[in-house]
Coordinates of C-alpha atoms in Angstrom, one line a residue:
X1 CA -15.8 72.8 -55.5
X2 CA -14.1 70.4 -53.1
X3 CA -11.2 72.2 -51.4
X4 CA -8.2 70.4 -50.1
X5 CA -6.0 72.2 -47.6
X6 CA -2.5 70.6 -47.3
X7 CA -0.2 72.0 -44.6
X8 CA 3.5 71.0 -44.5
X9 CA 6.8 71.5 -42.7
X10 CA 10.3 70.4 -43.6
X11 CA 13.8 70.5 -42.2
X12 CA 12.8 71.7 -38.7
X13 CA 16.1 70.3 -37.5
X14 CA 14.9 70.4 -33.9
X15 CA 14.7 74.1 -33.9
X16 CA 11.7 74.3 -31.6
X17 CA 11.7 78.1 -31.1
X18 CA 8.6 78.4 -33.3
X19 CA 7.2 74.9 -32.8
X20 CA 4.4 76.1 -30.4
X21 CA 3.3 78.6 -33.1
X22 CA 3.3 75.8 -35.8
X23 CA 1.4 73.6 -33.5
X24 CA -1.2 76.3 -32.8
X25 CA -1.5 77.2 -36.4
X26 CA -2.1 73.7 -37.7
X27 CA -4.4 72.6 -34.9
X28 CA -6.6 75.8 -35.3
X29 CA -6.6 75.4 -39.1
X30 CA -7.7 71.8 -38.9
X31 CA -10.7 72.9 -36.8
X32 CA -11.5 75.8 -39.2
X33 CA -11.3 73.7 -42.4
X34 CA -13.2 70.8 -41.0
X35 CA -16.0 73.1 -39.8
X36 CA -16.2 74.5 -43.3
X37 CA -16.5 71.0 -44.7
X38 CA -13.1 71.2 -46.4
X39 CA -10.4 68.5 -46.3
X40 CA -7.3 68.9 -44.2
X41 CA -4.0 67.2 -44.4
X42 CA -0.7 67.7 -42.5
X43 CA 2.7 66.3 -43.6
X44 CA 6.3 66.6 -42.6
X45 CA 9.0 66.2 -45.3
X46 CA 11.8 65.0 -43.1
X47 CA 14.7 66.2 -40.9
X48 CA 12.3 67.1 -38.2
X49 CA 14.9 65.6 -35.8
X50 CA 18.5 66.8 -35.4
X51 CA 20.7 65.6 -32.6
X52 CA 22.3 69.0 -31.9
X53 CA 19.3 69.6 -29.5
X54 CA 19.4 67.8 -26.2
X55 CA 15.7 66.8 -26.4
X56 CA 16.3 65.0 -29.7
X57 CA 19.7 63.6 -28.6
X58 CA 18.5 62.5 -25.2
X59 CA 15.4 60.8 -26.6
X60 CA 17.1 59.6 -29.8
X61 CA 14.3 61.3 -31.8
X62 CA 11.4 59.7 -30.0
X63 CA 10.6 63.1 -28.5
X64 CA 10.2 64.5 -32.0
X65 CA 7.8 61.7 -32.8
X66 CA 5.8 62.7 -29.7
X67 CA 5.6 66.3 -31.0
X68 CA 4.4 65.2 -34.4
X69 CA 1.7 63.1 -32.7
X70 CA 0.5 66.0 -30.6
X71 CA 0.2 68.3 -33.6
X72 CA -1.9 65.7 -35.5
X73 CA 0.4 64.9 -38.5
X74 CA -1.2 62.6 -41.0
X75 CA 2.1 61.4 -42.5
X76 CA 5.8 62.1 -42.7
X77 CA 8.8 61.0 -44.7
X78 CA 12.3 60.7 -43.2
X79 CA 15.3 62.9 -43.9
X80 CA 18.9 62.0 -43.7
X81 CA 19.0 63.1 -40.0
X82 CA 16.5 60.5 -39.1
X83 CA 18.0 58.0 -41.5
X84 CA 21.8 58.1 -41.0
X85 CA 22.5 59.9 -37.6
X86 CA 20.9 57.1 -35.6
X87 CA 22.0 53.5 -35.1
X88 CA 20.1 50.8 -36.8
X89 CA 18.1 49.9 -33.7
X90 CA 17.4 53.6 -32.9
X91 CA 15.9 54.2 -36.3
X92 CA 14.0 50.9 -36.2
X93 CA 12.4 51.9 -32.9
X94 CA 12.1 55.7 -33.6
X95 CA 8.4 55.5 -34.7
X96 CA 7.2 52.9 -32.2
X97 CA 4.6 55.3 -30.7
X98 CA 3.6 57.0 -34.0
X99 CA 0.1 58.0 -34.6
X100 CA 0.8 58.9 -38.3
X101 CA 2.0 57.1 -41.4
X102 CA 5.7 57.0 -42.2
X103 CA 6.0 57.1 -46.0
X104 CA 9.4 56.1 -47.5
X105 CA 9.4 54.1 -50.7
X106 CA 13.1 53.7 -51.1
X107 CA 14.3 52.2 -47.7
X108 CA 14.6 48.5 -47.0
X109 CA 16.2 46.2 -44.6
X110 CA 19.3 44.3 -45.8
X111 CA 17.2 41.3 -46.7
X112 CA 15.0 43.4 -49.0
X113 CA 12.0 43.5 -46.7
X114 CA 10.4 46.8 -45.7
X115 CA 10.7 48.0 -42.1
X116 CA 7.5 47.4 -40.2
X117 CA 7.1 51.1 -39.5
X118 CA 7.2 52.3 -43.1
X119 CA 5.1 52.0 -46.2
X120 CA 5.9 53.4 -49.7
X121 CA 2.6 55.3 -50.1
X122 CA -0.8 55.8 -48.6
X123 CA -4.2 56.5 -50.2
X124 CA -6.7 58.9 -48.6
X125 CA -10.3 59.2 -49.6
X126 CA -12.2 62.4 -49.1
X127 CA -15.8 62.8 -48.1
X128 CA -16.8 63.3 -51.7
X129 CA -14.8 60.2 -52.8
X130 CA -11.7 61.8 -54.2
X131 CA -8.8 59.4 -54.0
X132 CA -5.5 60.9 -53.0
X133 CA -2.2 59.0 -53.2
X134 CA 0.7 60.2 -51.2
X135 CA 4.2 58.9 -51.8
X136 CA 7.3 59.4 -49.7
X137 CA 11.0 59.5 -50.8
X138 CA 14.2 60.2 -49.0
X139 CA 17.7 61.1 -50.2
X140 CA 19.5 57.8 -50.9
X141 CA 22.9 58.1 -49.2
X142 CA 23.5 54.6 -50.2
X143 CA 26.9 54.0 -48.6
X144 CA 25.9 55.4 -45.2
X145 CA 22.7 53.3 -45.1
X146 CA 24.7 50.2 -46.1
X147 CA 27.1 50.8 -43.2
X148 CA 24.2 51.1 -40.8
X149 CA 22.5 47.9 -42.0
X150 CA 19.8 49.4 -44.2
X151 CA 19.4 49.4 -48.0
X152 CA 18.5 52.7 -49.7
X153 CA 17.4 52.4 -53.3
X154 CA 17.1 54.7 -56.3
X155 CA 14.2 57.1 -55.6
X156 CA 13.3 57.5 -59.3
X157 CA 12.9 53.7 -59.7
X158 CA 10.8 53.4 -56.6
X159 CA 8.7 56.4 -57.7
X160 CA 8.0 54.7 -61.1
X161 CA 6.9 51.6 -59.3
X162 CA 4.6 53.5 -56.9
X163 CA 3.0 55.5 -59.8
X164 CA 2.3 52.2 -61.6
X165 CA 0.6 50.9 -58.5
X166 CA -1.4 54.1 -57.9
X167 CA -2.3 54.7 -61.6
X168 CA -5.9 53.3 -61.5
X169 CA -6.4 53.8 -57.8
X170 CA -6.1 57.5 -57.3
X171 CA -7.4 60.8 -58.7
X172 CA -4.6 63.0 -57.3
X173 CA -1.0 62.2 -56.5
X174 CA 1.2 64.1 -53.9
X175 CA 4.9 63.4 -53.4
X176 CA 6.7 64.1 -50.1
X177 CA 10.2 64.5 -51.3
X178 CA 13.3 64.8 -49.1
X179 CA 15.4 64.9 -52.3
X180 CA 16.1 68.6 -52.9
X181 CA 14.9 71.2 -55.3
X182 CA 16.8 70.0 -58.3
X183 CA 15.5 66.5 -58.1
X184 CA 12.0 67.8 -57.4
X185 CA 12.1 69.9 -60.6
X186 CA 13.4 66.9 -62.5
X187 CA 10.5 64.7 -61.2
X188 CA 7.9 67.3 -62.0
X189 CA 9.3 67.5 -65.6
X190 CA 9.4 63.7 -66.0
X191 CA 6.2 62.6 -64.3
X192 CA 3.1 64.6 -65.3
X193 CA 0.8 62.4 -63.3
X194 CA 2.1 64.0 -60.1
X195 CA 0.0 67.0 -59.1
X196 CA 1.9 68.3 -56.0
X197 CA 5.5 67.9 -54.7
X198 CA 6.2 69.0 -51.2
X199 CA 10.0 69.2 -50.8
X200 CA 12.8 69.6 -48.4
X201 CA 16.5 68.7 -47.9
X202 CA 18.0 71.7 -49.7
X203 CA 16.2 74.2 -47.4
X204 CA 14.7 76.0 -50.4
X205 CA 11.9 78.5 -49.9
X206 CA 9.0 78.8 -52.4
X207 CA 6.8 81.6 -51.1
X208 CA 4.1 81.0 -53.7
X209 CA 5.2 77.6 -54.9
X210 CA 6.6 76.9 -58.3
X211 CA 4.8 75.4 -61.3
X212 CA 6.9 72.9 -63.4
X213 CA 5.0 71.1 -66.1
X214 CA 1.7 71.9 -64.3
X215 CA 3.0 70.2 -61.1
X216 CA 3.0 72.5 -58.1
X217 CA 6.1 72.5 -56.0
X218 CA 6.0 73.7 -52.3
X219 CA 8.7 74.1 -49.8
X220 CA 9.1 75.8 -46.4
X221 CA 12.8 76.5 -46.0
X222 CA 14.3 75.3 -42.7
X223 CA 14.2 75.5 -38.9
X224 CA 10.4 76.1 -38.6
X225 CA 10.7 79.6 -40.0
X226 CA 7.8 78.9 -42.3
X227 CA 4.8 76.7 -42.4
X228 CA 3.6 75.7 -45.9
X229 CA 0.0 75.6 -47.1
X230 CA -1.1 74.2 -50.5
X231 CA -4.7 74.6 -51.7
X232 CA -6.2 72.4 -54.3
X233 CA -9.7 73.0 -55.7
X234 CA -11.2 69.8 -57.2
X235 CA -14.3 69.3 -59.3
X236 CA -16.2 66.7 -57.2
X237 CA -17.9 65.1 -60.2
X238 CA -14.9 64.7 -62.5
X239 CA -12.2 64.6 -59.8
X240 CA -10.1 67.0 -61.8
X241 CA -8.0 69.7 -60.2
X242 CA -9.4 73.1 -61.2
X243 CA -6.9 75.3 -59.4
X244 CA -3.8 74.9 -57.2
X245 CA -1.8 77.4 -55.2
X246 CA 0.8 77.5 -52.5
X247 CA 1.8 80.0 -49.8
X248 CA 4.0 80.2 -46.8
X249 CA 3.3 81.6 -43.3
X250 CA 6.2 83.4 -41.7
X251 CA 6.4 82.1 -38.2
X252 CA 8.5 85.1 -37.1
X253 CA 5.5 87.3 -37.8
X254 CA 2.9 84.9 -36.4
X255 CA 1.2 85.6 -33.1
X256 CA 3.2 84.0 -30.2
X257 CA 1.6 80.9 -28.8
X258 CA 0.5 80.8 -25.2
X259 CA 3.5 79.9 -23.0
X260 CA 5.7 79.3 -26.0
X261 CA 8.9 80.2 -24.2
X262 CA 8.1 77.9 -21.3
X263 CA 7.4 75.1 -23.7
X264 CA 10.6 75.5 -25.6
X265 CA 12.6 75.8 -22.4
X266 CA 10.9 72.7 -21.1
X267 CA 12.0 70.7 -24.1
X268 CA 15.6 71.8 -23.7
X269 CA 15.6 71.2 -20.0
X270 CA 14.0 67.7 -20.3
X271 CA 16.7 66.8 -22.8
X272 CA 19.4 68.2 -20.6
X273 CA 18.2 66.1 -17.7
X274 CA 18.3 62.9 -19.8
X275 CA 21.9 63.7 -20.7
X276 CA 23.2 64.3 -17.2
X277 CA 25.0 61.0 -17.3
X278 CA 28.5 61.4 -15.9
X279 CA 31.3 60.6 -18.3
X280 CA 34.5 61.7 -16.4
X281 CA 35.8 63.9 -13.7
X282 CA 38.4 66.5 -14.5
X283 CA 40.8 67.8 -11.9
X284 CA 41.8 70.6 -14.2
X285 CA 39.9 72.3 -17.0
X286 CA 40.6 71.3 -20.6
X287 CA 40.6 74.4 -22.9
X288 CA 39.5 74.4 -26.5
X289 CA 40.4 77.4 -28.6
X290 CA 39.7 78.2 -32.3
X291 CA 42.8 80.2 -33.2
X292 CA 45.6 78.7 -31.2
X293 CA 46.7 75.2 -30.1
X294 CA 44.7 73.9 -27.1
X295 CA 44.7 70.7 -25.2
X296 CA 41.1 69.5 -25.8
X297 CA 41.4 69.9 -29.6
X298 CA 44.7 68.1 -29.5
X299 CA 43.1 65.3 -27.5
X300 CA 40.3 65.0 -30.0
X301 CA 42.7 64.8 -32.9
X302 CA 44.8 62.1 -31.0
X303 CA 41.7 60.1 -30.5
X304 CA 40.7 60.4 -34.1
X305 CA 44.0 59.0 -35.1
X306 CA 43.8 56.1 -32.7
X307 CA 40.1 55.3 -33.5
X308 CA 40.6 55.2 -37.2
X309 CA 44.0 53.5 -37.2
X310 CA 45.2 55.9 -39.8
X311 CA 48.8 56.9 -40.5
X312 CA 48.1 60.5 -39.7
X313 CA 45.1 62.8 -39.0
X314 CA 44.0 66.4 -38.8
X315 CA 40.9 68.4 -38.0
X316 CA 39.7 71.9 -37.5
X317 CA 39.6 73.5 -34.0
X318 CA 36.1 75.0 -34.7
X319 CA 34.6 71.5 -34.2
X320 CA 34.9 72.1 -30.5
X321 CA 32.7 75.1 -29.6
X322 CA 34.2 75.4 -26.1
X323 CA 36.4 73.6 -23.6
X324 CA 35.5 71.5 -20.5
X325 CA 35.4 72.9 -17.0
X326 CA 37.0 71.4 -13.9
X327 CA 34.7 68.8 -12.3
X328 CA 32.2 66.3 -13.6
X329 CA 31.7 66.0 -17.3
X330 CA 28.4 64.7 -18.6
X331 CA 26.9 63.7 -22.0
X332 CA 25.2 67.1 -22.0
X333 CA 28.5 68.8 -21.7
X334 CA 29.9 66.9 -24.7
X335 CA 26.8 67.6 -26.8
X336 CA 27.1 71.3 -25.9
X337 CA 30.7 71.6 -27.1
X338 CA 30.5 69.1 -30.0
X339 CA 26.9 69.1 -31.4
X340 CA 27.8 68.1 -35.0
X341 CA 26.4 64.9 -36.6
X342 CA 29.9 64.3 -38.0
X343 CA 31.5 60.9 -38.2
X344 CA 35.2 59.9 -38.2
X345 CA 36.5 58.9 -41.6
X346 CA 39.6 57.8 -43.4
X347 CA 40.7 58.5 -46.9
X348 CA 43.6 56.9 -48.9
X349 CA 45.9 59.3 -50.7
X350 CA 49.2 58.9 -52.4
X351 CA 52.1 61.1 -51.1
X352 CA 51.6 63.8 -53.7
X353 CA 47.9 64.1 -53.0
X354 CA 48.5 64.1 -49.2
X355 CA 51.1 66.9 -49.7
X356 CA 48.6 68.9 -51.7
X357 CA 46.0 68.6 -49.0
X358 CA 48.3 69.4 -46.1
X359 CA 49.8 72.5 -47.9
X360 CA 46.3 73.7 -48.6
X361 CA 45.4 73.3 -44.9
X362 CA 48.1 75.9 -44.1
X363 CA 46.3 78.6 -46.1
X364 CA 45.5 81.7 -44.0
X365 CA 41.9 81.7 -45.2
X366 CA 40.8 78.8 -43.0
X367 CA 40.7 79.9 -39.4
X368 CA 38.0 82.6 -39.8
X369 CA 36.1 80.9 -42.6
X370 CA 32.4 80.6 -41.7
X371 CA 30.9 77.2 -42.5
X372 CA 27.2 76.2 -42.9
X373 CA 26.0 72.7 -43.7
X374 CA 27.9 69.4 -44.2
X375 CA 26.8 68.5 -40.6
X376 CA 28.8 71.4 -39.1
X377 CA 26.9 73.1 -36.3
X378 CA 29.6 75.6 -35.3
X379 CA 30.5 79.0 -36.7
X380 CA 34.1 79.2 -37.9
X381 CA 36.6 76.5 -39.1
X382 CA 39.4 77.5 -36.7
X383 CA 43.0 76.5 -37.1
X384 CA 43.9 72.9 -38.1
X385 CA 45.5 70.5 -35.5
X386 CA 47.6 67.6 -36.7
X387 CA 48.7 64.2 -35.4
X388 CA 51.4 62.1 -37.1
X389 CA 52.2 65.2 -39.3
X390 CA 55.1 67.5 -38.9
X391 CA 56.0 70.6 -41.0
X392 CA 59.5 72.0 -41.2
X393 CA 59.6 75.0 -41.4
X394 CA 55.9 75.4 -40.4
X395 CA 53.9 77.6 -42.8
X396 CA 56.4 77.7 -45.6
X397 CA 55.1 76.9 -49.1
X398 CA 58.2 74.8 -49.5
X399 CA 57.7 73.0 -46.2
X400 CA 59.2 69.6 -45.7
X401 CA 56.5 67.3 -44.4
X402 CA 57.1 64.2 -42.1
X403 CA 54.5 61.5 -41.6
X404 CA 55.3 59.8 -38.4
X405 CA 59.1 59.8 -38.2
X406 CA 59.7 59.6 -42.0
X407 CA 59.7 62.2 -44.7
X408 CA 56.6 62.1 -46.8
X409 CA 57.1 59.6 -49.7
X410 CA 55.4 60.9 -52.9
X411 CA 54.8 57.4 -54.2
X412 CA 53.5 55.8 -51.0
X413 CA 49.8 55.4 -50.2
X414 CA 48.8 56.9 -46.8
X415 CA 45.6 56.6 -44.8
X416 CA 44.5 60.0 -43.5
X417 CA 42.0 60.3 -40.6
X418 CA 39.6 63.3 -40.9
X419 CA 36.1 64.4 -40.0
X420 CA 33.7 63.2 -42.7
X421 CA 32.7 66.8 -43.6
X422 CA 35.9 67.2 -45.5
X423 CA 34.7 64.5 -48.0
X424 CA 31.4 66.2 -48.9
X425 CA 32.5 69.8 -49.7
X426 CA 35.2 70.8 -52.1
X427 CA 37.5 72.1 -49.4
X428 CA 40.3 69.7 -50.4
X429 CA 39.9 68.4 -54.0
X430 CA 42.2 65.4 -53.5
X431 CA 40.0 64.2 -50.7
X432 CA 36.9 64.8 -52.7
X433 CA 38.3 62.9 -55.6
X434 CA 39.5 59.9 -53.6
X435 CA 37.7 56.7 -54.3
X436 CA 38.9 55.0 -51.1
X437 CA 37.0 56.4 -48.2
X438 CA 35.9 54.6 -45.0
X439 CA 33.2 56.1 -42.8
X440 CA 32.8 55.0 -39.2
X441 CA 29.2 55.0 -38.2
X442 CA 27.1 55.5 -36.1
X443 CA 29.8 57.2 -33.9
X444 CA 30.0 61.0 -33.9
X445 CA 33.2 62.8 -33.0
X446 CA 31.8 63.5 -29.5
X447 CA 31.4 59.7 -29.0
X448 CA 35.2 59.3 -29.6
X449 CA 35.9 62.1 -27.2
X450 CA 33.6 60.5 -24.6
X451 CA 35.4 57.2 -24.8
X452 CA 38.8 58.9 -24.5
X453 CA 37.8 60.9 -21.5
X454 CA 36.3 57.8 -19.8
X455 CA 39.7 56.1 -20.3
X456 CA 41.8 59.0 -19.0
X457 CA 39.6 60.6 -16.3
X458 CA 37.5 58.0 -14.6

């Protein structure tokens, strides 16, 4: 039998703690399998980069591309962190030094052309002549891609087109899918010609894979905690798959790589050095606290209101992980206290909806609520801080609310400035339901804070 060994990672999110082990594993296994005469492939399924880490932020992801090169990846697809947390030019130049294929079938420039660095699929031919088609798809956050100058299309329609193109040209089809487990299962049920789906985005863990309609699904969780391995046995004469299986290697239990702590510390330090650009000089510290009013959180909320031009604004104090010390403030300092890939946003609400949201924000559940996902890289929500909003008496369920200097008008339409994370979850149903949202990209909240500090503390 011809044996195909397919290794894969997904959603590393710049958690490099185990990257030396992953590198050691895949480079050693490549040698082993090639010595045995077997085929070896190595793929990443997106969100390898995350700008919370100074190495990724300082290099705008190009450092991640270098790591993928060093580990010998054959192909990758992009995730939403590569796709929508970089400016147009930063994404367009991200893979300039790549030594692998970037497979993403559903991303185009505004004029409908494909970016030079991406192809929808690639065909690999093994030593025995087996033809393997590999397709890449990414989650189509259409509105964000539009704002950044890209065009993200329906992944299912692009998949149909790719399958038509590959129908008579391949014996085996593999999909690299940064779409999430639900979409992967739907694809497996709908397209029997796909043999293997390697997935990501929803951080799901499939220890032994999952068979759906005879399609094998594989996924390796998040943060480099696992490395995936799919094994396909193929009849070399008929090119039919005889058996398929998947497994995961737990990197926590893997033997430490040589000098791994030094390597991970070097990545962090090199990123920190790149971000030592001075932003401002503080004569006094600016505190940020999660459970009481504090000057730096207030400053961020003021800046959010100014930046968006909204009627009022609010945000949670947990967005700032710490305050700023007296003395020089650098880009690294701002990344350290505000690492989230969260953009400013406005939403239009009528007075009744705005009142509903603001009264909900007074609930005692919020300050200690622990949040994961939605771009949030902190721990707890913290209290809410308001600008252009006044409660009287504060905390009462029957509170009178003023917007600016006027009582809230139930029939008036207001523009509310918020972090975009409030639009994705169901924290505030009225915000979630609103059909009039405006996202400001590619600026993160820390970019707003940087600009304000540069104005105030040159």
